[in-house]
PDB file of C-alpha atoms and ligand atoms in Angstrom:
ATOM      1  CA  UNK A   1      15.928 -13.057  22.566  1.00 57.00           C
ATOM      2  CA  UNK A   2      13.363 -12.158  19.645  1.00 66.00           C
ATOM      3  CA  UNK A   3      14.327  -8.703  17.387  1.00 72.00           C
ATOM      4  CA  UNK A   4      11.369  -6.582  17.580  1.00 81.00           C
ATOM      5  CA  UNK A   5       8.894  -5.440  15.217  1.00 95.00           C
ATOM      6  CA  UNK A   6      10.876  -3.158  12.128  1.00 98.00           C
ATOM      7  CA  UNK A   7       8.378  -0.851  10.738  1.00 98.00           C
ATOM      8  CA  UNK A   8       9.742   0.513   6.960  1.00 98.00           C
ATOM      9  CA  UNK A   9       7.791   3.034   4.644  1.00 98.00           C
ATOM     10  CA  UNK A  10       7.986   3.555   0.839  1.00 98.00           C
ATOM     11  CA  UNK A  11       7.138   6.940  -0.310  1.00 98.00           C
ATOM     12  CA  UNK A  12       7.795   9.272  -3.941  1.00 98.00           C
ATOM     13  CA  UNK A  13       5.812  10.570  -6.500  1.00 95.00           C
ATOM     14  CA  UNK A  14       4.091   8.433  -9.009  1.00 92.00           C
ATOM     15  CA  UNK A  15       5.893   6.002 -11.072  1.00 93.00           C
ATOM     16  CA  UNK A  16       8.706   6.120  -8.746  1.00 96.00           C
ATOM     17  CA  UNK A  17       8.415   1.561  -8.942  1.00 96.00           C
ATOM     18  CA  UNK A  18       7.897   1.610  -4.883  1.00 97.00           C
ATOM     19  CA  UNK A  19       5.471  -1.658  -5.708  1.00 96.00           C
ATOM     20  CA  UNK A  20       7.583  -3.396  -7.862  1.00 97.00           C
ATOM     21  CA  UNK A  21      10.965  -2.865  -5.319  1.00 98.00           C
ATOM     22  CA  UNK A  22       8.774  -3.642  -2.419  1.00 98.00           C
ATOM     23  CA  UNK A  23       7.591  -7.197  -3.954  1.00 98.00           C
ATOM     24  CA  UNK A  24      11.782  -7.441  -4.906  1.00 98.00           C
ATOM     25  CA  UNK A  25      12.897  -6.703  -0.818  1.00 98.00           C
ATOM     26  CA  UNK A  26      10.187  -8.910   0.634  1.00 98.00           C
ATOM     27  CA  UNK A  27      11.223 -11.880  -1.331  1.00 98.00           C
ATOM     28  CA  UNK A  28      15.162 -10.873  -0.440  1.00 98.00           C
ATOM     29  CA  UNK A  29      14.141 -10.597   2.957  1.00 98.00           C
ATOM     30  CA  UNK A  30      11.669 -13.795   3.135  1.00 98.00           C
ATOM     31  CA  UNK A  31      14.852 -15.581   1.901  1.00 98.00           C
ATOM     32  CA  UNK A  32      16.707 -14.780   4.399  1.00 97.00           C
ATOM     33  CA  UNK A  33      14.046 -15.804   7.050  1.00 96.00           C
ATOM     34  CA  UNK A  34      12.785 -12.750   8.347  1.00 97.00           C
ATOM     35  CA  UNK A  35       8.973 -12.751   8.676  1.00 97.00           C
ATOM     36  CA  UNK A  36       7.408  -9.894   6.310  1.00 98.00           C
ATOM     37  CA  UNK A  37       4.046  -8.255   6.195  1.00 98.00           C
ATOM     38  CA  UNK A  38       3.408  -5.862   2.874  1.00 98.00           C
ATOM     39  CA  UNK A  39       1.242  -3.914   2.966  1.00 98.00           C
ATOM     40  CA  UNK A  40      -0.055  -0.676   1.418  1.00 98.00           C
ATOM     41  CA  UNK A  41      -2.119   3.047   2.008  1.00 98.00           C
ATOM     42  CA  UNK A  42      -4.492   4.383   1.477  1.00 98.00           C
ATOM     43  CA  UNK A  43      -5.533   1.005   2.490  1.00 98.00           C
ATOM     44  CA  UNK A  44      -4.495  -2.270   4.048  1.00 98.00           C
ATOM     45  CA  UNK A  45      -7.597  -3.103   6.502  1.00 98.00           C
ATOM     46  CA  UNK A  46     -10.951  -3.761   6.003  1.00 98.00           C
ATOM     47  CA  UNK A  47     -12.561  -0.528   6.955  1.00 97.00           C
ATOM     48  CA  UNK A  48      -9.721   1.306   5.327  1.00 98.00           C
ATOM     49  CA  UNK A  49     -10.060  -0.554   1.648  1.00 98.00           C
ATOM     50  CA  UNK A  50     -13.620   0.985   1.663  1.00 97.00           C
ATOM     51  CA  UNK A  51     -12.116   4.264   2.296  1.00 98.00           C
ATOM     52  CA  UNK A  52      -9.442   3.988  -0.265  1.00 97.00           C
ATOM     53  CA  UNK A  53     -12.149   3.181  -2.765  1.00 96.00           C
ATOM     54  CA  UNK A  54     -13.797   6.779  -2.279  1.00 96.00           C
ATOM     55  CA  UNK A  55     -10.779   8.565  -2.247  1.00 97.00           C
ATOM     56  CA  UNK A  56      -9.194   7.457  -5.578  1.00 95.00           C
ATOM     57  CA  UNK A  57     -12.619   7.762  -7.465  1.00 95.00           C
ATOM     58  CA  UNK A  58     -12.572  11.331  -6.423  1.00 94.00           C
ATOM     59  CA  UNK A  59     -15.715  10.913  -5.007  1.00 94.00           C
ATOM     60  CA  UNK A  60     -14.842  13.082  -2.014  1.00 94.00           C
ATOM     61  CA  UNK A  61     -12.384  15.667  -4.539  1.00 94.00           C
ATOM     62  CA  UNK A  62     -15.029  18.112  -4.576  1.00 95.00           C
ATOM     63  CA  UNK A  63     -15.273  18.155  -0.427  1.00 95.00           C
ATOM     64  CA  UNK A  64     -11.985  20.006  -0.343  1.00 95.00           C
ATOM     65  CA  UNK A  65      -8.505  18.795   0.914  1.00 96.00           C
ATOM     66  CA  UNK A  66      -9.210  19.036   4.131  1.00 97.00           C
ATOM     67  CA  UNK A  67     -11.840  16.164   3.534  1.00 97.00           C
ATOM     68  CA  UNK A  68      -9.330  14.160   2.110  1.00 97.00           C
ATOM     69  CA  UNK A  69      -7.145  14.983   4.085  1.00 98.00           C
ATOM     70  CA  UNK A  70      -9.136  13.741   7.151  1.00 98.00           C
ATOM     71  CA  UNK A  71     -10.286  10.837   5.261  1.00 98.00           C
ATOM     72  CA  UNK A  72      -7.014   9.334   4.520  1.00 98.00           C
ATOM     73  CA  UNK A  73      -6.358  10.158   8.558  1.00 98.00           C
ATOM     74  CA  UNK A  74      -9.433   7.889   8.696  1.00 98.00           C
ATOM     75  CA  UNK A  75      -8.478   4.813   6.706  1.00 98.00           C
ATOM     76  CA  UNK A  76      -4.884   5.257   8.102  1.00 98.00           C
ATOM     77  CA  UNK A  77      -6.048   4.979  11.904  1.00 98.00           C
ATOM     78  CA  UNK A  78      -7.919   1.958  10.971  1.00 98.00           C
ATOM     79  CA  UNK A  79      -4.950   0.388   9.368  1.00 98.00           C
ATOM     80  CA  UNK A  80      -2.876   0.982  11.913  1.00 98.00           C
ATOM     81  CA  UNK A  81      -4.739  -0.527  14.683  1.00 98.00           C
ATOM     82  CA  UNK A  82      -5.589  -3.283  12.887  1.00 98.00           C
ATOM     83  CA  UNK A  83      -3.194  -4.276  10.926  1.00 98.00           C
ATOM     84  CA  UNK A  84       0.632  -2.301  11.583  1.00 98.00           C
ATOM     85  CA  UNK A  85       0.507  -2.050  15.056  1.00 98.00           C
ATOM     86  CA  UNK A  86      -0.191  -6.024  15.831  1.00 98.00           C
ATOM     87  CA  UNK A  87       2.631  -6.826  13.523  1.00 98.00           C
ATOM     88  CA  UNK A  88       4.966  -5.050  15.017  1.00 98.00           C
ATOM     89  CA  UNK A  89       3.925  -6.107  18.280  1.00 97.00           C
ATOM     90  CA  UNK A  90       4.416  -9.918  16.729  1.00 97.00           C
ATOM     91  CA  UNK A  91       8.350  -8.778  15.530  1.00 96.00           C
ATOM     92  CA  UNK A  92       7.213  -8.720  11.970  1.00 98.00           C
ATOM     93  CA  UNK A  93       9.147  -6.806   9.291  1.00 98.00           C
ATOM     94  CA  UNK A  94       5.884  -4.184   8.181  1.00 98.00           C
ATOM     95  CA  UNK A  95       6.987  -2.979   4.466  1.00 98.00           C
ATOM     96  CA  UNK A  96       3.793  -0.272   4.135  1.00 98.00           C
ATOM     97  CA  UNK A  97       3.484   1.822   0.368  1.00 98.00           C
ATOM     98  CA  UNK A  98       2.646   5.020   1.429  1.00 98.00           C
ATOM     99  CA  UNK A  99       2.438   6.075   4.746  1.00 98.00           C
ATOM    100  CA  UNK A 100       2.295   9.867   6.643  1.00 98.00           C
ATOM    101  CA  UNK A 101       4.457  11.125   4.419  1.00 98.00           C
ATOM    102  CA  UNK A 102       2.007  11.078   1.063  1.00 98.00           C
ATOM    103  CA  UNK A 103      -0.695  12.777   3.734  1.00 98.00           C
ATOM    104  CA  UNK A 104       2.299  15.600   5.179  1.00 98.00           C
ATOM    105  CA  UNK A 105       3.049  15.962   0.864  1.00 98.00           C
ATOM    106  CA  UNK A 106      -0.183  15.253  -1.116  1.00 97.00           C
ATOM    107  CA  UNK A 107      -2.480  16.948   1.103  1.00 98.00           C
ATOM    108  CA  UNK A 108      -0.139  19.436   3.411  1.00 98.00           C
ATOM    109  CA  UNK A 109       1.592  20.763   0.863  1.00 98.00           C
ATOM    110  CA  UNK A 110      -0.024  20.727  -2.291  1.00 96.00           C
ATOM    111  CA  UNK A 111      -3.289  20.761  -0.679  1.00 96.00           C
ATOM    112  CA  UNK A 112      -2.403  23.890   0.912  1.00 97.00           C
ATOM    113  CA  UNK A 113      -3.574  22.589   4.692  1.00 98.00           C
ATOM    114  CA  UNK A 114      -1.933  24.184   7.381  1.00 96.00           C
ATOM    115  CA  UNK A 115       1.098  22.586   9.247  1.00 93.00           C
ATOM    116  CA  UNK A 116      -0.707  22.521  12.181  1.00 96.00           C
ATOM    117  CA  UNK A 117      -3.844  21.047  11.403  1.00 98.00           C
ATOM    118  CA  UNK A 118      -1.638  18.284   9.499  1.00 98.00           C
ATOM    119  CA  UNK A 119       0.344  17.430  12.849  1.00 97.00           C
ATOM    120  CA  UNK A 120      -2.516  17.084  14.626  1.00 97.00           C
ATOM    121  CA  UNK A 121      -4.266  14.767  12.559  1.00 97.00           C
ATOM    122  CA  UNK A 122      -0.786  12.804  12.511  1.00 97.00           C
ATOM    123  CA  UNK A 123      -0.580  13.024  16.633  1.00 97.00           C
ATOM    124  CA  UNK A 124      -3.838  11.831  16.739  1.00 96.00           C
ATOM    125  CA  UNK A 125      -4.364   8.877  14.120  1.00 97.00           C
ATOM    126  CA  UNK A 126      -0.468   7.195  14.123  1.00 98.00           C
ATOM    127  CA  UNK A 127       0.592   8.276  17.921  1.00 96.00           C
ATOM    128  CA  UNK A 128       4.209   7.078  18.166  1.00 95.00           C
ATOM    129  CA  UNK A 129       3.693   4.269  15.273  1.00 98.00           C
ATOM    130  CA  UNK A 130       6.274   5.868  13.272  1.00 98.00           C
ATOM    131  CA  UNK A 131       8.029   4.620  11.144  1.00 98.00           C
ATOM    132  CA  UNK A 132      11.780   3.220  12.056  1.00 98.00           C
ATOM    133  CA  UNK A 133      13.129   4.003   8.370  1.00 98.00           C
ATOM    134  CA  UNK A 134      11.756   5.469   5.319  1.00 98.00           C
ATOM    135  CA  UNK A 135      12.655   5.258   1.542  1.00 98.00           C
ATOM    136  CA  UNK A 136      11.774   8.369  -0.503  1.00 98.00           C
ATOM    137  CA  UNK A 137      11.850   6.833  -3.898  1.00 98.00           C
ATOM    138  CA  UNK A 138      13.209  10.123  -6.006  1.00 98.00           C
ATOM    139  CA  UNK A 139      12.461  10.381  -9.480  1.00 98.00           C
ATOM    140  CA  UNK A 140      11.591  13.274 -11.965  1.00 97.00           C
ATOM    141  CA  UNK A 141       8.251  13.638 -12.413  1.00 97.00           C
ATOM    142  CA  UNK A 142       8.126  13.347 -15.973  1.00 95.00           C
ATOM    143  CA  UNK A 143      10.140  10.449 -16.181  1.00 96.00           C
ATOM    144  CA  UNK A 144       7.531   9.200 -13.182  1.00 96.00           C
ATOM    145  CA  UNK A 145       4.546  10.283 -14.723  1.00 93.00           C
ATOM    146  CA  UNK A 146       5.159   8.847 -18.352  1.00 93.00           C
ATOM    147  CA  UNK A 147       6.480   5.033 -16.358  1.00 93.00           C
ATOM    148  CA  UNK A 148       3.073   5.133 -14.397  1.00 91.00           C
ATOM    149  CA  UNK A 149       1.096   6.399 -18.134  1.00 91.00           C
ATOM    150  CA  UNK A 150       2.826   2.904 -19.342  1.00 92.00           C
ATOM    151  CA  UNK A 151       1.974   1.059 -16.472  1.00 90.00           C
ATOM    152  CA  UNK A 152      -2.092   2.313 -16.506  1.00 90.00           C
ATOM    153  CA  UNK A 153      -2.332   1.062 -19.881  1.00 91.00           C
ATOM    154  CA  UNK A 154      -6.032   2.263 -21.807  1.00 89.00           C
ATOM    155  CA  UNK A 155      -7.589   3.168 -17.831  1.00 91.00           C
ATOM    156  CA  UNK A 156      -8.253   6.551 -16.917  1.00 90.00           C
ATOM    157  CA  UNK A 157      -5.696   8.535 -14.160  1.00 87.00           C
ATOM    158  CA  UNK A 158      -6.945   8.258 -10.877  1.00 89.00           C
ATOM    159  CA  UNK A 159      -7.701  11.455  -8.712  1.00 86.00           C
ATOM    160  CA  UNK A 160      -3.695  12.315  -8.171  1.00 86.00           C
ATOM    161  CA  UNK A 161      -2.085  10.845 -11.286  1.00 84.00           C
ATOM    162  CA  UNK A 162      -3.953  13.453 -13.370  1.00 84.00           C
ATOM    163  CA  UNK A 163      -2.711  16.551 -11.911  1.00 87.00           C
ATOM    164  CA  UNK A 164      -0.476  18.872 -13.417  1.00 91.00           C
ATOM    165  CA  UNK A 165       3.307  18.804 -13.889  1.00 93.00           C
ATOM    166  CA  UNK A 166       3.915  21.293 -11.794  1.00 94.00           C
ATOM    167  CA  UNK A 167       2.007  19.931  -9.064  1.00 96.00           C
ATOM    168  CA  UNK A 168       4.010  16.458  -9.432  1.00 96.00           C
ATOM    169  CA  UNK A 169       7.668  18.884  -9.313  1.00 97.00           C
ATOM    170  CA  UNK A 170       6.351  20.094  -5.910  1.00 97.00           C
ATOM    171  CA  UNK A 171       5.879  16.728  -4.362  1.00 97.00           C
ATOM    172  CA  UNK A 172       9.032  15.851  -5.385  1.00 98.00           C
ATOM    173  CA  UNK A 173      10.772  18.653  -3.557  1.00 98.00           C
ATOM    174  CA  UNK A 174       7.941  18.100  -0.856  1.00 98.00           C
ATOM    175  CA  UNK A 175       9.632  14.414  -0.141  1.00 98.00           C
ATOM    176  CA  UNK A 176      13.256  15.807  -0.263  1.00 98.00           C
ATOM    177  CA  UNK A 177      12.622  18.506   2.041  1.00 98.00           C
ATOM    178  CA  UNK A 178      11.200  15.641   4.689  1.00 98.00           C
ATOM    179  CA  UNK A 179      14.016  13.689   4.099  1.00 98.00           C
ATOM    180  CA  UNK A 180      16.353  16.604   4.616  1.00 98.00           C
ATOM    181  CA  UNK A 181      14.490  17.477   8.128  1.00 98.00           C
ATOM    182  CA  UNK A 182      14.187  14.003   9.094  1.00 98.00           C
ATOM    183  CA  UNK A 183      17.986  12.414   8.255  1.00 98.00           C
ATOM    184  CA  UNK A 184      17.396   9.285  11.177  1.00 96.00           C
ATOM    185  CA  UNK A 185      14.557   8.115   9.774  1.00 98.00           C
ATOM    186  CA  UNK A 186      14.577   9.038   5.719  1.00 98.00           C
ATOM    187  CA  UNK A 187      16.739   7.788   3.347  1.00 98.00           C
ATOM    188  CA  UNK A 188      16.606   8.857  -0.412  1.00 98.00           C
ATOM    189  CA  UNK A 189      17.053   5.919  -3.157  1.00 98.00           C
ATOM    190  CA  UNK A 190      17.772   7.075  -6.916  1.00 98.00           C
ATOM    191  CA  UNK A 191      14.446   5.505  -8.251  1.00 98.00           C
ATOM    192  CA  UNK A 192      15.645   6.592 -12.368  1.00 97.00           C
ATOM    193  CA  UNK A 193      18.268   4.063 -11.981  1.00 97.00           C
ATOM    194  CA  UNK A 194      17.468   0.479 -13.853  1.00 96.00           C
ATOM    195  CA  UNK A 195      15.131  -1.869 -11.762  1.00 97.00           C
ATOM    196  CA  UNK A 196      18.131  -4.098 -10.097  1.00 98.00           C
ATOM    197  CA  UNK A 197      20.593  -0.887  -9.396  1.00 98.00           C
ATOM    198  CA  UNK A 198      17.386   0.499  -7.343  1.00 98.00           C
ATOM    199  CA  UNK A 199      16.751  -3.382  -5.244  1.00 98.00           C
ATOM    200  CA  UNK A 200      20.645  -3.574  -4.551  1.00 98.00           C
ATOM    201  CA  UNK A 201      20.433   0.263  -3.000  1.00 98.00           C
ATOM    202  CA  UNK A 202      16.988  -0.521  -0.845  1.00 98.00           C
ATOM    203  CA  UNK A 203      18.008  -4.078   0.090  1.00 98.00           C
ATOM    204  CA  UNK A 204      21.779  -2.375   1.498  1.00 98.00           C
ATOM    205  CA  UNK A 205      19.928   0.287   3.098  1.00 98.00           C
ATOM    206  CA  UNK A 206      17.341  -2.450   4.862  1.00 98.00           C
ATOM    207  CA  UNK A 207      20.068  -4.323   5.711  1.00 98.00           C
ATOM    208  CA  UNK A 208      21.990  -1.586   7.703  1.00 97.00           C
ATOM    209  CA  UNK A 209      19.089  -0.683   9.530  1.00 97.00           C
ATOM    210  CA  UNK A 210      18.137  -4.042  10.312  1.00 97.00           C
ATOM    211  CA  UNK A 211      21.627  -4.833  11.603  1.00 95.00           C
ATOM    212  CA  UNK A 212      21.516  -1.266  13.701  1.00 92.00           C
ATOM    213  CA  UNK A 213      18.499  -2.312  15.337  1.00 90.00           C
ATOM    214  CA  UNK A 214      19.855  -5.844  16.551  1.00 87.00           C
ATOM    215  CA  UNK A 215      22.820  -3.965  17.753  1.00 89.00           C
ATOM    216  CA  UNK A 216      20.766  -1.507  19.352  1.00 86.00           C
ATOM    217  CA  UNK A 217      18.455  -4.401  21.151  1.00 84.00           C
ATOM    218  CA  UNK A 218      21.254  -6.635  21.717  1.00 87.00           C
ATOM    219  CA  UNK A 219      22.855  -3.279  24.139  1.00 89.00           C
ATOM    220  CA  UNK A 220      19.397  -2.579  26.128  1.00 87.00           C
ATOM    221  CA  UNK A 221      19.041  -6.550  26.374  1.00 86.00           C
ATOM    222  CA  UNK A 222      23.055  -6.718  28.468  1.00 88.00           C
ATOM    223  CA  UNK A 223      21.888  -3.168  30.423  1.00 83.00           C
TER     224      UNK A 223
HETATM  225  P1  LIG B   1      -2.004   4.153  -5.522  1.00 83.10           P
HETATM  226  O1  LIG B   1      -2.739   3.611  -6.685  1.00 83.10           O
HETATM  227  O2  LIG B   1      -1.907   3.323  -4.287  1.00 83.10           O
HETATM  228  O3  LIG B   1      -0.677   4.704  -6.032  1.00 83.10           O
HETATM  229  P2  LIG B   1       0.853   4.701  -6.038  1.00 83.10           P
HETATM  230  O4  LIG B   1       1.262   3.545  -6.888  1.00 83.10           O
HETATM  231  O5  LIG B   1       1.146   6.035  -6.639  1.00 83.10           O
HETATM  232  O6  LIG B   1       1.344   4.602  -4.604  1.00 83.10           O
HETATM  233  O7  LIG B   1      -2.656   5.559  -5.191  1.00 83.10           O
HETATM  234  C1  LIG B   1      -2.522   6.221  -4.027  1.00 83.10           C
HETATM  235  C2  LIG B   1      -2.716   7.701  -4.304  1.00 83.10           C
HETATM  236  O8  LIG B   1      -3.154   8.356  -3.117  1.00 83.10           O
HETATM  237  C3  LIG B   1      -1.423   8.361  -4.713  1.00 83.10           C
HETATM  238  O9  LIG B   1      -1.664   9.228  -5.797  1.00 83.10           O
HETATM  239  C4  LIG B   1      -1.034   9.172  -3.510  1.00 83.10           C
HETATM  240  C5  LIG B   1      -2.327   9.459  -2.825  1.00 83.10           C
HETATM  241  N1  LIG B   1      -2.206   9.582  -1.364  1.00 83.10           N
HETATM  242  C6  LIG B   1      -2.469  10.807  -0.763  1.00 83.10           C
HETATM  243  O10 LIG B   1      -2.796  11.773  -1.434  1.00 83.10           O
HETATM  244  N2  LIG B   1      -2.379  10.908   0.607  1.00 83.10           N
HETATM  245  C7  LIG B   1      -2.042   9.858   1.398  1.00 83.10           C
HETATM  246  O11 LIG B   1      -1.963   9.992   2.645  1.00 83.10           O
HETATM  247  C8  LIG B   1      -1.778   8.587   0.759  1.00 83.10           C
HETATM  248  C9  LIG B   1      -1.414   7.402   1.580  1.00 83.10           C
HETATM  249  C10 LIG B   1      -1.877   8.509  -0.619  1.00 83.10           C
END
């Protein structure tokens, strides 16, 4: 009997190092033969790469959130289609930066769009594609904002990295108040803590999960 599909998200602030522990679990969990697909939003198709392209210019800034807002609902029904659902479908381990949870905070909150609106856009692009765990990545924003200033080198900000302080402190507590509402599926990982501290905490937490699912398949298989 095959595991199904796992479907895991990454989501924080900026500079929180969600790439850099997402390359770290896939090559844990490649090693221990489970069959990964990484991927990333805004992004991660095709149609959706073209999408991502005008939304981190700020090409569409001026439109108003709730452009944005139903642009990255755009890109992110295209990606999930295309490229999330099938791999689940396949049993594949999906490890996605940035999923609903950067829309609910970056755009919901901070772009000031009601709940409702936000909910529907979710109902309507990711149906019941959720994801099976989370990871908010916690980190304070200056300490986040001055790692990804490092990690940008001479480039210019893109359209969120150059917002204000303030704006970065609400995300934060944005993400924490999901993970508060939503205990079964969010888990919060200390992302200040040094690079291997922070894979050791994802790759226990993975590994949980992953065991409660085969336990949880392994039952509905014998009923
Ligand atoms: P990216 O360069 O992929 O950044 P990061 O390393 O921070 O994940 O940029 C993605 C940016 O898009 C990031 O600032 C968060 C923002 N975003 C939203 O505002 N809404 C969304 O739904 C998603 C997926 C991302």
């Amino acid at each position: 009997m095959a595991d199904p599909g796992f479907f895991i998200t990454f989501e924080g602030g900026e500079g929180a190092g969600k790439s850099t522990q997402i390359a770290r679990l896939e090559k844990r969990l490649r090693a221990r033969g489970y069959e990964v697909l990484v991927t990333r939003e805004p992004g991660g198709s095709p149609g959706a790469e073209a999408v991502r392209a005008v939304l981190l210019s700020g090409a569409a800034e001026a439109f108003g959130p709730r452009m944005e807002a139903i642009l990255f609902a755009a890109a992110r029904a295209d990606h999930v289609e295309q490229v999330i659902r099938p791999a689940i479908a396949r049993g594949q381990l999906v490890l996605c930066d940035r999923f609903i949870d950067s829309s609910r905070v970056y755009q919901g909150v901070t772009g000031n769009l009601e709940a409702g609106f936000m909910r529907e856009l979710e109902r309507a692009t990711v149906g019941d594609t959720m994801p099976d765990l989370t990871l908010v990545f916690d980190i304070d924003p200056k300490i986040g904002m001055q790692r990804a200033k490092v990690r940008r080198g001479v480039e210019t900000p893109d359209r969120f990295e150059k917002e204000e302080l303030a704006v970065h402190q609400a995300r934060r507590d944005a993400f924490l108040d999901i993970a508060a509402r939503e205990p079964e599926r969010c888990v919060i990982i200390d992302a200040e803590m040094d690079p291997d501290t922070v894979a050791d905490d994802v790759a226990d937490v993975v590994y949980t999960a992953l065991a409660e699912r085969t336990t949880r398949s392994l039952m509905a298989w014998r009923s």
